[in-house]
Amino acid sequence: MQEESVAAIIKKMYLNLPMSQEVTKTDVAYNLKKVRDQMRDAAARAGRDAASIRLVAVSKGHGADIIRQAAAAGQTCFGENYVQSLTTKAKEFPALEWHFIGHLQKNKINTLLPHIRCLQTIDSWALAEAVDRRLPQRLEGLIEVHLGGEATKSGCDPKSVIALVEQINRLDHIALRGLMVIPPFLENPEESRPYFRQIRTLLEEINRLGAYKTPLTELSMGMSHDFGVAIEEGATLVRIGAAIFGPRV
Ligand SMILES: *Cc1c(COP(=O)(O)O)cnc(C)c1O
């Protein structure tokens, strides 16, 4: 998946060239195009409208330069999993749309909130309530669901999700949109399919019960190695880092 970027890096090493803007720029733009093409192919395989699936470019571990290149290639939505790096980057690029995809500690809520469009990692009533209390305006939110062992330490137990959704109905500022999941890392993306399916089924169940005041439409699932399968299973937001920006150093 990283052939192009790796080849470019090796070339630069051998030619002993500085990391020139020109070369890197081509890579990010090329990788983005390739990812978008693969997203479109996956949507077509599932008979879905590609326009209903958004790409969240995960810029963690990369600097402003790479964000500028992605933005120049038309990417508007970015994700970060640390409060510090999100706020630094969002201050530099306030016109871009930022999603928080990491574990949020209560003492960082105030720092984070002014900079994000969507909080993808609500995993408890305590967090939802604490966030809502500090919000001056509406914020989109997703519930992070915990599936499978140690891969993710955070996330709401699937058995408690419906109760949490019902509680969030009481909050004025959080606009709940759907669910997010980080399944255990499995080499073969086909093995992740049951996890994606389980989350989609849970979303359908929430809507069938009318547990939230508006139907939930978003499923944030799929990363560099498995976004094709995630889209086949109904993802509406894919969070992709390495396939766009190259391996993190
Ligand atoms: C890092 C990260 C991603 C992107 O992972 P890649 O394998 O680089 O595509 C997606 N979601 C979350 C929550 C992450 O922390």
Short mmCIF file of C-alpha atoms and ligand atoms in Angstrom, two decimals:
data_model
loop_
_atom_site.label_atom_id
_atom_site.label_comp_id
_atom_site.label_asym_id
_atom_site.label_seq_id
_atom_site.Cartn_x
_atom_site.Cartn_y
_atom_site.Cartn_z
CA MET A 1 0.00 0.00 0.00
CA GLN A 2 2.93 2.32 0.73
CA GLU A 3 4.95 1.37 -2.35
CA GLU A 4 4.96 4.87 -3.84
CA SER A 5 6.02 6.72 -0.72
CA VAL A 6 8.61 4.13 0.23
CA ALA A 7 10.04 4.22 -3.29
CA ALA A 8 10.22 8.01 -3.12
CA ILE A 9 12.00 7.92 0.25
CA ILE A 10 14.52 5.35 -0.96
CA LYS A 11 15.16 7.40 -4.09
CA LYS A 12 15.81 10.49 -2.00
CA MET A 13 18.19 8.56 0.27
CA TYR A 14 20.19 7.26 -2.66
CA LEU A 15 20.29 10.53 -4.51
CA ASN A 16 21.04 12.22 -1.18
CA LEU A 17 18.44 14.86 -1.92
CA PRO A 18 16.78 17.04 0.67
CA MET A 19 13.11 16.25 1.27
CA SER A 20 11.97 18.70 -1.36
CA GLN A 21 8.45 20.12 -1.26
CA GLU A 22 7.90 19.13 -4.85
CA VAL A 23 8.49 15.41 -4.35
CA THR A 24 6.47 15.10 -1.12
CA LYS A 25 3.62 17.14 -2.52
CA THR A 26 3.19 14.77 -5.45
CA ASP A 27 3.10 11.83 -3.05
CA VAL A 28 0.36 13.15 -0.74
CA ALA A 29 -1.77 14.25 -3.67
CA TYR A 30 -1.17 10.93 -5.42
CA ASN A 31 -1.94 8.89 -2.30
CA LEU A 32 -5.09 10.87 -1.66
CA LYS A 33 -6.30 10.27 -5.17
CA LYS A 34 -5.54 6.57 -4.86
CA VAL A 35 -7.42 6.32 -1.55
CA ARG A 36 -10.40 8.20 -2.99
CA ASP A 37 -10.41 5.86 -6.00
CA GLN A 38 -10.36 2.83 -3.71
CA MET A 39 -13.20 4.33 -1.66
CA ARG A 40 -15.23 4.78 -4.84
CA ASP A 41 -14.51 1.19 -5.92
CA ALA A 42 -15.59 -0.17 -2.53
CA ALA A 43 -18.78 1.90 -2.65
CA ALA A 44 -19.52 0.56 -6.13
CA ARG A 45 -18.98 -3.04 -4.94
CA ALA A 46 -21.58 -2.47 -2.23
CA GLY A 47 -23.96 -0.58 -4.53
CA ARG A 48 -23.57 2.53 -2.38
CA ASP A 49 -23.34 6.18 -3.37
CA ALA A 50 -19.68 7.19 -2.97
CA ALA A 51 -20.79 10.70 -2.04
CA SER A 52 -22.25 9.32 1.21
CA ILE A 53 -18.78 8.36 2.47
CA ARG A 54 -16.38 10.93 3.89
CA LEU A 55 -12.65 10.67 4.23
CA VAL A 56 -11.15 11.81 7.54
CA ALA A 57 -7.42 12.25 6.91
CA VAL A 58 -5.58 11.24 10.08
CA SER A 59 -2.59 13.58 10.27
CA LYS A 60 -1.22 12.34 13.62
CA GLY A 61 2.56 12.12 13.71
CA HIS A 62 2.89 14.49 10.75
CA GLY A 63 3.52 18.21 10.59
CA ALA A 64 1.90 21.30 9.11
CA ASP A 65 3.65 20.81 5.81
CA ILE A 66 1.83 17.59 5.04
CA ILE A 67 -1.53 19.05 6.08
CA ARG A 68 -0.96 21.96 3.71
CA GLN A 69 -0.29 19.51 0.87
CA ALA A 70 -3.40 17.48 1.61
CA ALA A 71 -5.51 20.64 1.83
CA ALA A 72 -4.07 21.79 -1.51
CA ALA A 73 -5.21 18.46 -2.95
CA GLY A 74 -8.76 19.17 -1.80
CA GLN A 75 -8.86 17.40 1.57
CA THR A 76 -10.93 19.35 4.10
CA CYS A 77 -11.57 16.96 6.99
CA PHE A 78 -8.80 15.89 9.38
CA GLY A 79 -8.54 13.71 12.48
CA GLU A 80 -6.13 13.72 15.42
CA ASN A 81 -6.01 11.54 18.50
CA TYR A 82 -4.09 13.81 20.90
CA VAL A 83 -5.56 17.04 22.26
CA GLN A 84 -2.24 18.86 22.10
CA SER A 85 -1.53 18.09 18.45
CA LEU A 86 -5.11 18.72 17.39
CA THR A 87 -5.22 22.17 18.97
CA THR A 88 -1.80 23.14 17.56
CA LYS A 89 -2.78 22.10 14.05
CA ALA A 90 -6.33 23.45 14.21
CA LYS A 91 -4.97 26.83 15.29
CA GLU A 92 -2.73 26.84 12.25
CA PHE A 93 -5.51 25.60 9.94
CA PRO A 94 -8.77 26.90 11.41
CA ALA A 95 -10.59 26.67 8.08
CA LEU A 96 -10.22 22.88 8.00
CA GLU A 97 -12.69 20.59 9.74
CA TRP A 98 -11.20 18.76 12.74
CA HIS A 99 -12.45 15.54 14.31
CA PHE A 100 -11.13 14.23 17.61
CA ILE A 101 -10.56 10.46 17.45
CA GLY A 102 -8.55 9.80 20.62
CA HIS A 103 -9.38 9.19 24.25
CA LEU A 104 -10.52 12.46 25.84
CA GLN A 105 -9.59 13.16 29.43
CA LYS A 106 -11.96 15.45 31.30
CA ASN A 107 -9.26 18.00 32.17
CA LYS A 108 -8.57 18.55 28.44
CA ILE A 109 -12.18 19.19 27.39
CA ASN A 110 -11.96 22.99 27.58
CA THR A 111 -8.77 23.09 25.50
CA LEU A 112 -10.19 20.84 22.80
CA LEU A 113 -13.77 21.98 22.29
CA PRO A 114 -13.24 25.30 20.50
CA HIS A 115 -11.36 23.53 17.73
CA ILE A 116 -13.46 20.55 16.74
CA ARG A 117 -16.46 19.89 14.56
CA CYS A 118 -16.97 16.34 15.75
CA LEU A 119 -16.06 14.37 18.87
CA GLN A 120 -15.89 10.77 17.67
CA THR A 121 -15.02 9.20 21.01
CA ILE A 122 -17.87 9.69 23.48
CA ASP A 123 -17.75 6.54 25.58
CA SER A 124 -19.55 7.31 28.83
CA TRP A 125 -22.36 9.40 30.26
CA ALA A 126 -19.84 11.16 32.51
CA LEU A 127 -17.85 12.35 29.49
CA ALA A 128 -20.92 13.27 27.43
CA GLU A 129 -22.39 15.27 30.29
CA ALA A 130 -19.07 17.02 31.07
CA VAL A 131 -18.61 17.97 27.42
CA ASP A 132 -22.19 19.19 27.04
CA ARG A 133 -21.90 21.39 30.12
CA ARG A 134 -18.92 23.22 28.62
CA LEU A 135 -20.37 23.70 25.15
CA PRO A 136 -21.58 27.12 24.08
CA GLN A 137 -22.99 25.70 20.83
CA ARG A 138 -23.81 22.44 19.13
CA LEU A 139 -21.17 19.80 18.57
CA GLU A 140 -21.50 16.64 16.53
CA GLY A 141 -20.70 13.48 18.43
CA LEU A 142 -20.26 9.77 17.89
CA ILE A 143 -20.26 7.04 20.50
CA GLU A 144 -17.09 4.97 20.43
CA VAL A 145 -18.01 1.32 20.85
CA HIS A 146 -15.55 -1.10 22.37
CA LEU A 147 -15.31 -4.38 20.47
CA GLY A 148 -12.82 -7.07 21.23
CA GLY A 149 -10.08 -7.43 23.77
CA GLU A 150 -7.02 -5.26 24.12
CA ALA A 151 -6.86 -3.49 20.75
CA THR A 152 -8.74 -0.56 22.23
CA LYS A 153 -8.90 0.23 25.90
CA SER A 154 -11.55 2.91 25.58
CA GLY A 155 -15.05 2.75 24.18
CA CYS A 156 -18.50 1.96 25.48
CA ASP A 157 -19.45 -1.67 26.03
CA PRO A 158 -21.84 -2.67 23.21
CA LYS A 159 -24.41 -3.77 25.81
CA SER A 160 -24.48 -0.26 27.30
CA VAL A 161 -24.66 1.72 24.05
CA ILE A 162 -28.45 1.94 23.80
CA ALA A 163 -28.74 3.20 27.38
CA LEU A 164 -26.05 5.81 26.68
CA VAL A 165 -27.85 6.93 23.51
CA GLU A 166 -31.06 7.38 25.51
CA GLN A 167 -29.23 9.45 28.13
CA ILE A 168 -27.62 11.67 25.49
CA ASN A 169 -31.14 12.62 24.37
CA ARG A 170 -31.25 14.83 27.45
CA LEU A 171 -28.27 16.93 26.38
CA ASP A 172 -28.88 20.21 24.56
CA HIS A 173 -25.57 20.77 22.81
CA ILE A 174 -24.35 17.38 21.66
CA ALA A 175 -25.90 16.34 18.37
CA LEU A 176 -25.39 12.59 18.28
CA ARG A 177 -24.79 11.30 14.76
CA GLY A 178 -23.76 7.68 15.07
CA LEU A 179 -21.13 5.20 16.18
CA MET A 180 -17.38 4.80 15.86
CA VAL A 181 -15.27 1.69 16.27
CA ILE A 182 -11.62 0.66 16.30
CA PRO A 183 -11.75 -3.14 15.99
CA PRO A 184 -8.82 -5.28 17.12
CA PHE A 185 -6.01 -5.07 14.57
CA LEU A 186 -6.21 -8.06 12.24
CA GLU A 187 -3.78 -8.51 9.38
CA ASN A 188 -6.44 -9.77 7.01
CA PRO A 189 -9.17 -7.11 6.59
CA GLU A 190 -11.74 -9.83 5.90
CA GLU A 191 -11.42 -10.81 9.55
CA SER A 192 -12.59 -7.33 10.56
CA ARG A 193 -15.81 -7.68 8.59
CA PRO A 194 -17.82 -9.25 11.45
CA TYR A 195 -16.88 -6.34 13.73
CA PHE A 196 -18.02 -3.76 11.18
CA ARG A 197 -21.20 -5.72 10.64
CA GLN A 198 -21.84 -5.88 14.38
CA ILE A 199 -21.59 -2.08 14.66
CA ARG A 200 -23.90 -1.53 11.72
CA THR A 201 -26.44 -3.89 13.25
CA LEU A 202 -26.21 -1.98 16.52
CA LEU A 203 -26.88 1.32 14.69
CA GLU A 204 -29.89 -0.23 12.97
CA GLU A 205 -31.17 -1.49 16.31
CA ILE A 206 -30.84 2.00 17.88
CA ASN A 207 -32.84 3.46 15.00
CA ARG A 208 -35.43 0.67 15.08
CA LEU A 209 -36.02 1.37 18.77
CA GLY A 210 -36.06 5.12 18.17
CA ALA A 211 -33.59 5.42 21.05
CA TYR A 212 -32.40 8.84 19.86
CA LYS A 213 -34.52 11.83 18.92
CA THR A 214 -33.23 11.78 15.33
CA PRO A 215 -32.12 8.73 13.31
CA LEU A 216 -28.39 8.02 13.60
CA THR A 217 -26.71 7.92 10.21
CA GLU A 218 -22.95 7.83 10.74
CA LEU A 219 -20.64 4.84 11.07
CA SER A 220 -16.99 5.80 11.57
CA MET A 221 -15.03 2.66 10.78
CA GLY A 222 -12.16 1.56 8.56
CA MET A 223 -8.48 2.56 8.57
CA SER A 224 -5.66 2.28 6.01
CA HIS A 225 -5.62 -1.51 5.88
CA ASP A 226 -9.34 -2.27 6.03
CA PHE A 227 -11.38 0.72 4.79
CA GLY A 228 -12.54 -1.17 1.71
CA VAL A 229 -14.24 -3.83 3.82
CA ALA A 230 -15.58 -1.16 6.20
CA ILE A 231 -17.22 0.68 3.28
CA GLU A 232 -18.73 -2.57 2.03
CA GLU A 233 -20.23 -2.94 5.51
CA GLY A 234 -21.69 0.57 5.63
CA ALA A 235 -18.98 2.99 6.82
CA THR A 236 -19.87 6.65 6.24
CA LEU A 237 -16.62 8.02 7.71
CA VAL A 238 -13.27 6.32 7.12
CA ARG A 239 -10.26 7.44 9.16
CA ILE A 240 -7.12 7.04 7.10
CA GLY A 241 -3.56 8.02 8.01
CA ALA A 242 -0.69 5.89 6.71
CA ALA A 243 -2.18 5.25 3.27
CA ILE A 244 -2.19 9.01 2.65
CA PHE A 245 0.74 10.38 4.62
CA GLY A 246 3.07 7.39 4.71
CA PRO A 247 4.31 5.56 7.78
CA ARG A 248 4.53 7.54 11.00
CA VAL A 249 8.02 8.15 12.31
C1 LIG B 1 -4.19 6.39 13.77
C2 LIG B 1 -5.64 6.20 13.73
C3 LIG B 1 -6.28 5.96 12.50
C4 LIG B 1 -5.54 5.86 11.18
O1 LIG B 1 -4.79 4.70 11.14
P1 LIG B 1 -3.96 4.32 9.80
O2 LIG B 1 -3.65 2.89 9.97
O3 LIG B 1 -2.74 5.20 9.81
O4 LIG B 1 -4.82 4.60 8.64
C5 LIG B 1 -7.66 5.81 12.52
N1 LIG B 1 -8.36 5.88 13.66
C6 LIG B 1 -7.79 6.12 14.85
C7 LIG B 1 -8.63 6.19 16.06
C8 LIG B 1 -6.41 6.28 14.93
O5 LIG B 1 -5.83 6.50 16.12
#
